[in-house]
PDB file of N, CA, C and O in Angstrom:
ATOM      1  N   MET A  53      18.467   7.588  10.869  1.00 61.00           N
ATOM      2  CA  MET A  53      17.594   8.868  10.453  1.00 61.00           C
ATOM      3  C   MET A  53      16.082   7.981  10.443  1.00 61.00           C
ATOM      4  O   MET A  53      15.642   6.946   9.751  1.00 61.00           O
ATOM      5  N   VAL A  54      15.236   8.574  10.775  1.00 73.00           N
ATOM      6  CA  VAL A  54      13.648   8.536  10.918  1.00 73.00           C
ATOM      7  C   VAL A  54      13.266   9.005   9.441  1.00 73.00           C
ATOM      8  O   VAL A  54      13.325  10.094   9.104  1.00 73.00           O
ATOM      9  N   GLU A  55      12.533   7.984   8.608  1.00 77.00           N
ATOM     10  CA  GLU A  55      11.589   8.435   7.541  1.00 77.00           C
ATOM     11  C   GLU A  55      10.613   9.616   7.775  1.00 77.00           C
ATOM     12  O   GLU A  55       9.725   9.576   8.773  1.00 77.00           O
ATOM     13  N   PRO A  56      10.555  10.636   6.903  1.00 84.00           N
ATOM     14  CA  PRO A  56       9.571  11.357   7.171  1.00 84.00           C
ATOM     15  C   PRO A  56       8.057  10.448   6.946  1.00 84.00           C
ATOM     16  O   PRO A  56       7.913   9.565   6.072  1.00 84.00           O
ATOM     17  N   ARG A  57       6.843  11.063   7.087  1.00 86.00           N
ATOM     18  CA  ARG A  57       5.626  10.314   7.129  1.00 86.00           C
ATOM     19  C   ARG A  57       5.025  10.596   5.729  1.00 86.00           C
ATOM     20  O   ARG A  57       5.258  11.697   5.065  1.00 86.00           O
ATOM     21  N   TRP A  58       4.045   9.951   5.513  1.00 85.00           N
ATOM     22  CA  TRP A  58       3.232  10.397   3.962  1.00 85.00           C
ATOM     23  C   TRP A  58       2.498  11.504   4.305  1.00 85.00           C
ATOM     24  O   TRP A  58       1.988  11.915   5.585  1.00 85.00           O
ATOM     25  N   HIS A  59       2.330  12.254   3.408  1.00 86.00           N
ATOM     26  CA  HIS A  59       1.719  13.140   3.408  1.00 86.00           C
ATOM     27  C   HIS A  59       0.535  13.241   2.237  1.00 86.00           C
ATOM     28  O   HIS A  59       1.200  13.195   0.926  1.00 86.00           O
ATOM     29  N   TRP A  60      -0.711  13.750   2.493  1.00 88.00           N
ATOM     30  CA  TRP A  60      -1.846  13.743   0.962  1.00 88.00           C
ATOM     31  C   TRP A  60      -1.180  14.612   0.082  1.00 88.00           C
ATOM     32  O   TRP A  60      -1.535  14.907  -1.006  1.00 88.00           O
ATOM     33  N   ARG A  61      -0.424  15.844   0.339  1.00 86.00           N
ATOM     34  CA  ARG A  61       0.102  16.456  -0.607  1.00 86.00           C
ATOM     35  C   ARG A  61       1.010  15.845  -1.597  1.00 86.00           C
ATOM     36  O   ARG A  61       1.130  16.743  -2.812  1.00 86.00           O
ATOM     37  N   ASN A  62       1.448  14.788  -1.051  1.00 88.00           N
ATOM     38  CA  ASN A  62       2.478  14.126  -2.144  1.00 88.00           C
ATOM     39  C   ASN A  62       1.530  13.488  -3.031  1.00 88.00           C
ATOM     40  O   ASN A  62       2.166  12.760  -4.148  1.00 88.00           O
ATOM     41  N   CYS A  63       0.367  13.133  -2.958  1.00 90.00           N
ATOM     42  CA  CYS A  63      -0.610  12.169  -3.697  1.00 90.00           C
ATOM     43  C   CYS A  63      -0.738  12.501  -4.889  1.00 90.00           C
ATOM     44  O   CYS A  63      -1.250  13.734  -5.375  1.00 90.00           O
ATOM     45  N   ARG A  64      -0.508  11.459  -5.938  1.00 90.00           N
ATOM     46  CA  ARG A  64      -0.634  11.515  -7.441  1.00 90.00           C
ATOM     47  C   ARG A  64      -1.482  10.796  -7.671  1.00 90.00           C
ATOM     48  O   ARG A  64      -1.911  10.832  -8.968  1.00 90.00           O
ATOM     49  N   GLU A  65      -1.617   9.289  -7.234  1.00 91.00           N
ATOM     50  CA  GLU A  65      -2.614   8.597  -7.614  1.00 91.00           C
ATOM     51  C   GLU A  65      -3.548   7.982  -6.449  1.00 91.00           C
ATOM     52  O   GLU A  65      -3.000   7.870  -5.330  1.00 91.00           O
ATOM     53  N   ILE A  66      -4.725   7.381  -6.804  1.00 94.00           N
ATOM     54  CA  ILE A  66      -5.451   6.985  -5.552  1.00 94.00           C
ATOM     55  C   ILE A  66      -6.508   5.894  -5.925  1.00 94.00           C
ATOM     56  O   ILE A  66      -6.834   6.118  -7.337  1.00 94.00           O
ATOM     57  N   GLY A  67      -6.790   5.012  -5.334  1.00 96.00           N
ATOM     58  CA  GLY A  67      -7.777   3.948  -5.738  1.00 96.00           C
ATOM     59  C   GLY A  67      -8.454   3.323  -4.609  1.00 96.00           C
ATOM     60  O   GLY A  67      -7.955   3.663  -3.587  1.00 96.00           O
ATOM     61  N   ILE A  68      -9.323   2.776  -4.889  1.00 98.00           N
ATOM     62  CA  ILE A  68     -10.390   2.256  -3.830  1.00 98.00           C
ATOM     63  C   ILE A  68     -10.586   0.599  -4.335  1.00 98.00           C
ATOM     64  O   ILE A  68     -10.785   0.487  -5.362  1.00 98.00           O
ATOM     65  N   GLY A  69     -10.458  -0.136  -3.002  1.00 98.00           N
ATOM     66  CA  GLY A  69     -10.995  -1.395  -3.775  1.00 98.00           C
ATOM     67  C   GLY A  69     -11.857  -2.007  -2.436  1.00 98.00           C
ATOM     68  O   GLY A  69     -11.768  -1.742  -1.162  1.00 98.00           O
ATOM     69  N   VAL A  70     -12.782  -3.231  -2.782  1.00 98.00           N
ATOM     70  CA  VAL A  70     -13.533  -3.637  -1.988  1.00 98.00           C
ATOM     71  C   VAL A  70     -13.421  -5.505  -2.049  1.00 98.00           C
ATOM     72  O   VAL A  70     -13.102  -5.464  -3.667  1.00 98.00           O
ATOM     73  N   GLN A  71     -13.044  -5.980  -1.232  1.00 97.00           N
ATOM     74  CA  GLN A  71     -12.714  -7.519  -1.431  1.00 97.00           C
ATOM     75  C   GLN A  71     -14.170  -8.027  -0.449  1.00 97.00           C
ATOM     76  O   GLN A  71     -14.586  -7.583   0.652  1.00 97.00           O
ATOM     77  N   PHE A  72     -14.454  -9.329  -0.715  1.00 97.00           N
ATOM     78  CA  PHE A  72     -15.262  -9.982  -0.074  1.00 97.00           C
ATOM     79  C   PHE A  72     -14.713 -11.658   0.188  1.00 97.00           C
ATOM     80  O   PHE A  72     -14.286 -12.260  -0.869  1.00 97.00           O
ATOM     81  N   TRP A  73     -14.793 -11.896   1.473  1.00 95.00           N
ATOM     82  CA  TRP A  73     -14.266 -13.236   1.848  1.00 95.00           C
ATOM     83  C   TRP A  73     -15.375 -13.867   2.699  1.00 95.00           C
ATOM     84  O   TRP A  73     -15.409 -13.834   3.935  1.00 95.00           O
ATOM     85  N   PRO A  74     -15.868 -14.716   1.796  1.00 94.00           N
ATOM     86  CA  PRO A  74     -16.921 -15.416   2.644  1.00 94.00           C
ATOM     87  C   PRO A  74     -16.775 -16.385   3.794  1.00 94.00           C
ATOM     88  O   PRO A  74     -17.939 -16.555   4.891  1.00 94.00           O
ATOM     89  N   LEU A  75     -15.980 -16.866   3.740  1.00 94.00           N
ATOM     90  CA  LEU A  75     -15.318 -17.908   4.612  1.00 94.00           C
ATOM     91  C   LEU A  75     -14.405 -17.240   6.134  1.00 94.00           C
ATOM     92  O   LEU A  75     -14.132 -17.839   7.054  1.00 94.00           O
ATOM     93  N   THR A  76     -13.686 -15.820   5.754  1.00 90.00           N
ATOM     94  CA  THR A  76     -13.211 -15.062   6.725  1.00 90.00           C
ATOM     95  C   THR A  76     -13.767 -13.830   7.406  1.00 90.00           C
ATOM     96  O   THR A  76     -14.132 -12.788   6.726  1.00 90.00           O
ATOM     97  N   TRP A  77     -13.918 -14.044   8.699  1.00 93.00           N
ATOM     98  CA  TRP A  77     -14.617 -12.836   9.339  1.00 93.00           C
ATOM     99  C   TRP A  77     -13.687 -11.958  10.261  1.00 93.00           C
ATOM    100  O   TRP A  77     -13.151 -12.560  11.030  1.00 93.00           O
ATOM    101  N   THR A  78     -13.600 -10.791  10.051  1.00 94.00           N
ATOM    102  CA  THR A  78     -12.587 -10.028  10.741  1.00 94.00           C
ATOM    103  C   THR A  78     -13.007  -8.906  11.128  1.00 94.00           C
ATOM    104  O   THR A  78     -13.770  -8.208  10.150  1.00 94.00           O
ATOM    105  N   LEU A  79     -12.680  -8.021  11.974  1.00 97.00           N
ATOM    106  CA  LEU A  79     -12.931  -6.644  12.388  1.00 97.00           C
ATOM    107  C   LEU A  79     -11.640  -6.084  12.776  1.00 97.00           C
ATOM    108  O   LEU A  79     -10.889  -6.521  14.090  1.00 97.00           O
ATOM    109  N   ARG A  80     -11.260  -5.299  11.984  1.00 97.00           N
ATOM    110  CA  ARG A  80     -10.029  -4.560  12.273  1.00 97.00           C
ATOM    111  C   ARG A  80      -9.675  -3.441  11.442  1.00 97.00           C
ATOM    112  O   ARG A  80     -10.478  -3.244  10.475  1.00 97.00           O
ATOM    113  N   ALA A  81      -8.914  -2.282  11.547  1.00 98.00           N
ATOM    114  CA  ALA A  81      -8.286  -1.290  10.734  1.00 98.00           C
ATOM    115  C   ALA A  81      -7.064  -1.520  10.776  1.00 98.00           C
ATOM    116  O   ALA A  81      -6.146  -1.688  11.657  1.00 98.00           O
ATOM    117  N   ASP A  82      -6.538  -1.177   9.747  1.00 97.00           N
ATOM    118  CA  ASP A  82      -4.807  -1.502   9.583  1.00 97.00           C
ATOM    119  C   ASP A  82      -4.448  -0.226   8.267  1.00 97.00           C
ATOM    120  O   ASP A  82      -5.239   0.054   7.397  1.00 97.00           O
ATOM    121  N   ARG A  83      -3.054   0.064   8.715  1.00 95.00           N
ATOM    122  CA  ARG A  83      -2.718   0.909   7.284  1.00 95.00           C
ATOM    123  C   ARG A  83      -0.963   0.476   7.159  1.00 95.00           C
ATOM    124  O   ARG A  83      -0.506   0.114   8.390  1.00 95.00           O
ATOM    125  N   ILE A  84      -0.939   0.648   6.204  1.00 94.00           N
ATOM    126  CA  ILE A  84       0.782   0.264   5.808  1.00 94.00           C
ATOM    127  C   ILE A  84       1.206   1.630   4.822  1.00 94.00           C
ATOM    128  O   ILE A  84       0.243   1.676   3.892  1.00 94.00           O
ATOM    129  N   VAL A  85       2.014   2.223   5.531  1.00 92.00           N
ATOM    130  CA  VAL A  85       2.273   3.809   4.863  1.00 92.00           C
ATOM    131  C   VAL A  85       3.776   3.814   4.958  1.00 92.00           C
ATOM    132  O   VAL A  85       4.442   3.688   6.042  1.00 92.00           O
ATOM    133  N   ASP A  86       4.296   4.599   4.132  1.00 90.00           N
ATOM    134  CA  ASP A  86       5.703   4.844   3.895  1.00 90.00           C
ATOM    135  C   ASP A  86       5.608   6.446   3.353  1.00 90.00           C
ATOM    136  O   ASP A  86       4.586   6.726   2.584  1.00 90.00           O
ATOM    137  N   VAL A  87       6.658   6.926   2.862  1.00 89.00           N
ATOM    138  CA  VAL A  87       7.002   8.304   2.267  1.00 89.00           C
ATOM    139  C   VAL A  87       6.425   8.205   0.939  1.00 89.00           C
ATOM    140  O   VAL A  87       6.031   9.236   0.364  1.00 89.00           O
ATOM    141  N   TYR A  88       6.223   7.256   0.059  1.00 90.00           N
ATOM    142  CA  TYR A  88       5.991   6.870  -1.006  1.00 90.00           C
ATOM    143  C   TYR A  88       4.526   6.657  -1.071  1.00 90.00           C
ATOM    144  O   TYR A  88       3.776   6.927  -2.336  1.00 90.00           O
ATOM    145  N   GLY A  89       3.622   6.443  -0.570  1.00 92.00           N
ATOM    146  CA  GLY A  89       2.287   6.124  -0.519  1.00 92.00           C
ATOM    147  C   GLY A  89       1.906   5.222   0.590  1.00 92.00           C
ATOM    148  O   GLY A  89       2.570   4.823   1.736  1.00 92.00           O
ATOM    149  N   GLY A  90       0.778   4.576   0.383  1.00 93.00           N
ATOM    150  CA  GLY A  90       0.119   3.642   1.717  1.00 93.00           C
ATOM    151  C   GLY A  90      -1.409   2.924   1.051  1.00 93.00           C
ATOM    152  O   GLY A  90      -1.580   3.047   0.116  1.00 93.00           O
ATOM    153  N   GLU A  91      -1.587   2.285   2.589  1.00 96.00           N
ATOM    154  CA  GLU A  91      -2.869   1.325   2.025  1.00 96.00           C
ATOM    155  C   GLU A  91      -3.599   1.437   3.470  1.00 96.00           C
ATOM    156  O   GLU A  91      -2.725   1.070   4.114  1.00 96.00           O
ATOM    157  N   TRP A  92      -4.720   1.821   3.278  1.00 97.00           N
ATOM    158  CA  TRP A  92      -5.313   1.859   4.624  1.00 97.00           C
ATOM    159  C   TRP A  92      -6.523   0.727   4.220  1.00 97.00           C
ATOM    160  O   TRP A  92      -7.330   0.687   3.333  1.00 97.00           O
ATOM    161  N   ARG A  93      -6.858  -0.041   5.356  1.00 97.00           N
ATOM    162  CA  ARG A  93      -7.804  -1.174   5.214  1.00 97.00           C
ATOM    163  C   ARG A  93      -8.746  -1.123   6.213  1.00 97.00           C
ATOM    164  O   ARG A  93      -8.475  -1.029   7.368  1.00 97.00           O
ATOM    165  N   LEU A  94      -9.821  -1.792   5.975  1.00 98.00           N
ATOM    166  CA  LEU A  94     -10.949  -1.577   6.882  1.00 98.00           C
ATOM    167  C   LEU A  94     -11.699  -2.870   6.766  1.00 98.00           C
ATOM    168  O   LEU A  94     -12.320  -3.034   5.734  1.00 98.00           O
ATOM    169  N   ASP A  95     -11.498  -3.896   7.664  1.00 97.00           N
ATOM    170  CA  ASP A  95     -12.285  -5.087   7.578  1.00 97.00           C
ATOM    171  C   ASP A  95     -13.560  -5.250   8.446  1.00 97.00           C
ATOM    172  O   ASP A  95     -13.300  -4.936   9.736  1.00 97.00           O
ATOM    173  N   LEU A  96     -14.478  -5.610   7.886  1.00 97.00           N
ATOM    174  CA  LEU A  96     -15.763  -5.621   8.655  1.00 97.00           C
ATOM    175  C   LEU A  96     -16.415  -6.957   7.891  1.00 97.00           C
ATOM    176  O   LEU A  96     -17.182  -7.048   6.861  1.00 97.00           O
ATOM    177  N   GLY A  97     -16.442  -7.867   9.037  1.00 96.00           N
ATOM    178  CA  GLY A  97     -16.994  -9.319   8.477  1.00 96.00           C
ATOM    179  C   GLY A  97     -16.182  -9.541   7.401  1.00 96.00           C
ATOM    180  O   GLY A  97     -14.904  -9.959   7.493  1.00 96.00           O
ATOM    181  N   PRO A  98     -17.027 -10.002   6.619  1.00 96.00           N
ATOM    182  CA  PRO A  98     -16.535 -10.938   5.335  1.00 96.00           C
ATOM    183  C   PRO A  98     -16.010  -9.729   4.104  1.00 96.00           C
ATOM    184  O   PRO A  98     -15.385  -9.917   2.803  1.00 96.00           O
ATOM    185  N   LEU A  99     -16.385  -8.423   4.547  1.00 97.00           N
ATOM    186  CA  LEU A  99     -15.782  -7.288   3.351  1.00 97.00           C
ATOM    187  C   LEU A  99     -14.867  -6.639   3.734  1.00 97.00           C
ATOM    188  O   LEU A  99     -14.421  -6.498   5.189  1.00 97.00           O
ATOM    189  N   THR A 100     -13.641  -6.447   3.082  1.00 97.00           N
ATOM    190  CA  THR A 100     -12.555  -5.563   3.180  1.00 97.00           C
ATOM    191  C   THR A 100     -12.714  -4.434   2.428  1.00 97.00           C
ATOM    192  O   THR A 100     -12.991  -4.419   1.111  1.00 97.00           O
ATOM    193  N   PHE A 101     -12.499  -2.903   2.775  1.00 98.00           N
ATOM    194  CA  PHE A 101     -12.382  -1.867   1.954  1.00 98.00           C
ATOM    195  C   PHE A 101     -11.183  -1.381   2.112  1.00 98.00           C
ATOM    196  O   PHE A 101     -10.675  -1.379   3.392  1.00 98.00           O
ATOM    197  N   ILE A 102     -10.492  -0.996   0.853  1.00 98.00           N
ATOM    198  CA  ILE A 102      -9.004  -0.409   0.776  1.00 98.00           C
ATOM    199  C   ILE A 102      -9.067   0.747   0.068  1.00 98.00           C
ATOM    200  O   ILE A 102      -9.719   0.871  -1.126  1.00 98.00           O
ATOM    201  N   LEU A 103      -8.288   1.598   0.451  1.00 97.00           N
ATOM    202  CA  LEU A 103      -7.923   2.857  -0.062  1.00 97.00           C
ATOM    203  C   LEU A 103      -6.518   3.014  -0.390  1.00 97.00           C
ATOM    204  O   LEU A 103      -5.570   2.796   0.879  1.00 97.00           O
ATOM    205  N   PHE A 104      -5.734   3.266  -1.592  1.00 96.00           N
ATOM    206  CA  PHE A 104      -4.614   3.237  -2.022  1.00 96.00           C
ATOM    207  C   PHE A 104      -4.121   4.386  -2.597  1.00 96.00           C
ATOM    208  O   PHE A 104      -5.034   5.131  -3.082  1.00 96.00           O
ATOM    209  N   ALA A 105      -3.134   4.934  -2.027  1.00 95.00           N
ATOM    210  CA  ALA A 105      -2.571   6.506  -2.493  1.00 95.00           C
ATOM    211  C   ALA A 105      -0.959   6.354  -2.591  1.00 95.00           C
ATOM    212  O   ALA A 105      -0.439   5.538  -1.751  1.00 95.00           O
ATOM    213  N   ASN A 106      -0.442   6.986  -3.744  1.00 93.00           N
ATOM    214  CA  ASN A 106       0.997   6.700  -3.846  1.00 93.00           C
ATOM    215  C   ASN A 106       1.295   8.166  -4.419  1.00 93.00           C
ATOM    216  O   ASN A 106       0.541   8.877  -4.728  1.00 93.00           O
ATOM    217  N   ILE A 107       2.556   8.297  -4.878  1.00 91.00           N
ATOM    218  CA  ILE A 107       3.414   9.381  -5.551  1.00 91.00           C
ATOM    219  C   ILE A 107       3.067   9.613  -6.933  1.00 91.00           C
ATOM    220  O   ILE A 107       3.625  10.366  -7.581  1.00 91.00           O
ATOM    221  N   GLY A 108       2.772   8.451  -7.529  1.00 86.00           N
ATOM    222  CA  GLY A 108       2.508   8.251  -8.899  1.00 86.00           C
ATOM    223  C   GLY A 108       3.530   7.647  -9.536  1.00 86.00           C
ATOM    224  O   GLY A 108       4.824   7.191  -8.887  1.00 86.00           O
ATOM    225  N   ASN A 109       3.659   7.151 -10.926  1.00 76.00           N
ATOM    226  CA  ASN A 109       4.554   6.669 -11.402  1.00 76.00           C
ATOM    227  C   ASN A 109       5.668   7.560 -12.328  1.00 76.00           C
ATOM    228  O   ASN A 109       5.223   7.837 -13.540  1.00 76.00           O
ATOM    229  N   CYS A 110       6.757   7.764 -11.836  1.00 73.00           N
ATOM    230  CA  CYS A 110       7.744   8.605 -12.118  1.00 73.00           C
ATOM    231  C   CYS A 110       8.490   8.097 -13.108  1.00 73.00           C
ATOM    232  O   CYS A 110       9.360   8.766 -13.916  1.00 73.00           O
ATOM    233  N   SER A 111       8.524   6.748 -13.364  1.00 73.00           N
ATOM    234  CA  SER A 111       9.500   6.193 -14.278  1.00 73.00           C
ATOM    235  C   SER A 111       8.824   5.714 -15.366  1.00 73.00           C
ATOM    236  O   SER A 111       9.500   4.545 -15.925  1.00 73.00           O
ATOM    237  N   SER A 112       7.561   5.948 -15.698  1.00 70.00           N
ATOM    238  CA  SER A 112       6.322   5.514 -16.584  1.00 70.00           C
ATOM    239  C   SER A 112       7.092   5.941 -18.083  1.00 70.00           C
ATOM    240  O   SER A 112       7.778   6.915 -18.085  1.00 70.00           O
ATOM    241  N   GLU A 113       7.090   5.011 -19.286  1.00 76.00           N
ATOM    242  CA  GLU A 113       7.595   5.656 -20.539  1.00 76.00           C
ATOM    243  C   GLU A 113       6.215   6.776 -21.250  1.00 76.00           C
ATOM    244  O   GLU A 113       6.881   7.484 -21.863  1.00 76.00           O
ATOM    245  N   SER A 114       5.170   6.631 -20.424  1.00 76.00           N
ATOM    246  CA  SER A 114       4.247   7.793 -20.795  1.00 76.00           C
ATOM    247  C   SER A 114       4.478   9.162 -20.254  1.00 76.00           C
ATOM    248  O   SER A 114       5.088   9.638 -19.118  1.00 76.00           O
ATOM    249  N   ARG A 115       5.098  10.218 -20.931  1.00 72.00           N
ATOM    250  CA  ARG A 115       5.553  11.546 -20.605  1.00 72.00           C
ATOM    251  C   ARG A 115       4.560  12.206 -19.828  1.00 72.00           C
ATOM    252  O   ARG A 115       4.916  12.734 -18.541  1.00 72.00           O
ATOM    253  N   PHE A 116       3.070  11.957 -19.863  1.00 72.00           N
ATOM    254  CA  PHE A 116       2.003  12.472 -19.301  1.00 72.00           C
ATOM    255  C   PHE A 116       1.997  11.960 -17.873  1.00 72.00           C
ATOM    256  O   PHE A 116       2.274  12.482 -16.740  1.00 72.00           O
ATOM    257  N   GLU A 117       2.342  10.598 -17.935  1.00 72.00           N
ATOM    258  CA  GLU A 117       2.164   9.902 -16.602  1.00 72.00           C
ATOM    259  C   GLU A 117       3.390  10.264 -15.661  1.00 72.00           C
ATOM    260  O   GLU A 117       3.447  10.310 -14.365  1.00 72.00           O
ATOM    261  N   ALA A 118       4.355  10.390 -16.045  1.00 71.00           N
ATOM    262  CA  ALA A 118       5.691  10.405 -15.580  1.00 71.00           C
ATOM    263  C   ALA A 118       5.760  12.299 -15.090  1.00 71.00           C
ATOM    264  O   ALA A 118       6.186  12.356 -14.092  1.00 71.00           O
ATOM    265  N   TRP A 119       5.343  12.916 -15.822  1.00 74.00           N
ATOM    266  CA  TRP A 119       5.017  14.445 -15.641  1.00 74.00           C
ATOM    267  C   TRP A 119       4.116  14.624 -14.152  1.00 74.00           C
ATOM    268  O   TRP A 119       4.355  15.517 -13.305  1.00 74.00           O
ATOM    269  N   ARG A 120       3.060  13.276 -14.221  1.00 81.00           N
ATOM    270  CA  ARG A 120       2.288  14.101 -12.833  1.00 81.00           C
ATOM    271  C   ARG A 120       2.674  13.269 -11.608  1.00 81.00           C
ATOM    272  O   ARG A 120       2.411  13.619 -10.751  1.00 81.00           O
ATOM    273  N   GLY A 121       3.860  12.272 -11.695  1.00 85.00           N
ATOM    274  CA  GLY A 121       4.051  11.668 -10.712  1.00 85.00           C
ATOM    275  C   GLY A 121       5.355  12.384 -10.028  1.00 85.00           C
ATOM    276  O   GLY A 121       6.067  13.420 -10.797  1.00 85.00           O
ATOM    277  N   LEU A 122       5.476  12.034  -8.555  1.00 87.00           N
ATOM    278  CA  LEU A 122       6.682  12.600  -8.072  1.00 87.00           C
ATOM    279  C   LEU A 122       8.322  11.826  -8.255  1.00 87.00           C
ATOM    280  O   LEU A 122       7.934  10.821  -8.019  1.00 87.00           O
ATOM    281  N   SER A 123       9.041  12.520  -7.974  1.00 84.00           N
ATOM    282  CA  SER A 123      10.237  11.557  -8.183  1.00 84.00           C
ATOM    283  C   SER A 123      10.683  11.243  -6.700  1.00 84.00           C
ATOM    284  O   SER A 123      10.062  11.599  -5.835  1.00 84.00           O
ATOM    285  N   CYS A 124      11.046  10.145  -6.396  1.00 85.00           N
ATOM    286  CA  CYS A 124      11.572   9.672  -4.797  1.00 85.00           C
ATOM    287  C   CYS A 124      12.061  10.971  -4.099  1.00 85.00           C
ATOM    288  O   CYS A 124      11.686  11.161  -3.071  1.00 85.00           O
ATOM    289  N   GLU A 125      13.175  11.643  -4.833  1.00 87.00           N
ATOM    290  CA  GLU A 125      13.640  12.995  -4.056  1.00 87.00           C
ATOM    291  C   GLU A 125      12.801  14.007  -3.761  1.00 87.00           C
ATOM    292  O   GLU A 125      12.734  14.466  -2.643  1.00 87.00           O
ATOM    293  N   GLU A 126      11.632  13.973  -4.727  1.00 87.00           N
ATOM    294  CA  GLU A 126      10.505  15.230  -4.310  1.00 87.00           C
ATOM    295  C   GLU A 126       9.484  14.550  -3.329  1.00 87.00           C
ATOM    296  O   GLU A 126       9.267  15.293  -2.512  1.00 87.00           O
ATOM    297  N   ALA A 127       9.215  13.298  -3.191  1.00 87.00           N
ATOM    298  CA  ALA A 127       8.376  13.160  -2.108  1.00 87.00           C
ATOM    299  C   ALA A 127       9.259  12.995  -1.165  1.00 87.00           C
ATOM    300  O   ALA A 127       8.505  13.775  -0.150  1.00 87.00           O
ATOM    301  N   TRP A 128      10.219  13.117  -1.064  1.00 88.00           N
ATOM    302  CA  TRP A 128      11.148  12.901   0.326  1.00 88.00           C
ATOM    303  C   TRP A 128      11.202  14.489   0.808  1.00 88.00           C
ATOM    304  O   TRP A 128      10.949  14.729   1.930  1.00 88.00           O
ATOM    305  N   GLU A 129      11.617  15.272   0.012  1.00 88.00           N
ATOM    306  CA  GLU A 129      11.618  16.891   0.236  1.00 88.00           C
ATOM    307  C   GLU A 129      10.462  17.302   0.697  1.00 88.00           C
ATOM    308  O   GLU A 129      10.223  18.141   1.503  1.00 88.00           O
ATOM    309  N   ARG A 130       9.285  17.099  -0.508  1.00 85.00           N
ATOM    310  CA  ARG A 130       8.000  17.474   0.192  1.00 85.00           C
ATOM    311  C   ARG A 130       7.325  17.075   1.636  1.00 85.00           C
ATOM    312  O   ARG A 130       6.773  17.692   2.704  1.00 85.00           O
ATOM    313  N   ALA A 131       7.703  15.908   1.760  1.00 86.00           N
ATOM    314  CA  ALA A 131       7.381  14.937   3.451  1.00 86.00           C
ATOM    315  C   ALA A 131       8.031  15.819   4.568  1.00 86.00           C
ATOM    316  O   ALA A 131       7.465  16.543   5.304  1.00 86.00           O
ATOM    317  N   ILE A 132       9.482  15.934   4.368  1.00 85.00           N
ATOM    318  CA  ILE A 132      10.095  16.859   5.177  1.00 85.00           C
ATOM    319  C   ILE A 132       9.867  18.361   5.589  1.00 85.00           C
ATOM    320  O   ILE A 132       9.533  18.666   6.580  1.00 85.00           O
ATOM    321  N   ARG A 133       9.538  18.763   4.376  1.00 85.00           N
ATOM    322  CA  ARG A 133       9.159  20.296   4.407  1.00 85.00           C
ATOM    323  C   ARG A 133       7.366  20.440   5.146  1.00 85.00           C
ATOM    324  O   ARG A 133       7.442  21.329   5.856  1.00 85.00           O
ATOM    325  N   PHE A 134       6.760  19.448   4.736  1.00 81.00           N
ATOM    326  CA  PHE A 134       5.411  19.404   5.568  1.00 81.00           C
ATOM    327  C   PHE A 134       5.505  18.937   7.059  1.00 81.00           C
ATOM    328  O   PHE A 134       4.474  19.331   7.836  1.00 81.00           O
ATOM    329  N   GLU A 135       6.127  18.559   7.573  1.00 79.00           N
ATOM    330  CA  GLU A 135       6.826  17.879   8.969  1.00 79.00           C
ATOM    331  C   GLU A 135       7.450  19.139   9.470  1.00 79.00           C
ATOM    332  O   GLU A 135       7.538  19.424  10.744  1.00 79.00           O
ATOM    333  N   GLY A 136       8.002  19.925   8.834  1.00 67.00           N
ATOM    334  CA  GLY A 136       8.659  21.117   9.216  1.00 67.00           C
ATOM    335  C   GLY A 136      10.053  20.933  10.097  1.00 67.00           C
ATOM    336  O   GLY A 136      10.374  21.555  11.274  1.00 67.00           O
ATOM    337  N   ARG A 137      10.638  19.680   9.808  1.00 61.00           N
ATOM    338  CA  ARG A 137      11.873  19.512  10.329  1.00 61.00           C
ATOM    339  C   ARG A 137      13.242  19.379   8.782  1.00 61.00           C
ATOM    340  O   ARG A 137      12.611  19.276   7.945  1.00 61.00           O
ATOM    341  N   ALA A 138      14.466  19.690   9.313  1.00 52.00           N
ATOM    342  CA  ALA A 138      15.256  19.748   8.404  1.00 52.00           C
ATOM    343  C   ALA A 138      15.388  18.133   8.115  1.00 52.00           C
ATOM    344  O   ALA A 138      15.449  17.169   9.099  1.00 52.00           O
ATOM    345  N   PRO A 139      16.502  17.882   6.954  1.00 49.00           N
ATOM    346  CA  PRO A 139      16.891  16.982   6.803  1.00 49.00           C
ATOM    347  C   PRO A 139      17.918  16.050   7.705  1.00 49.00           C
ATOM    348  O   PRO A 139      18.505  16.829   8.302  1.00 49.00           O
TER     349      PRO A 139
END
């Protein structure tokens, strides 16, 4: 079975990162994504810009954090629904 793709409607947490690598110069764009979230990277010379997004922490002990997050089942159901195909 092919996994459904990440959809921004599943997003519950988002983060941005910037890194500086003075001895490593790279030009590339990369992404690592699954149904639960992903990481999008842009390397420009010694700088790396990163965007992180995921479905949130549904297993947190904090009830508010758990309420904001999606369970793994909900993430799959939404991703399949937004792709318009049956499981």
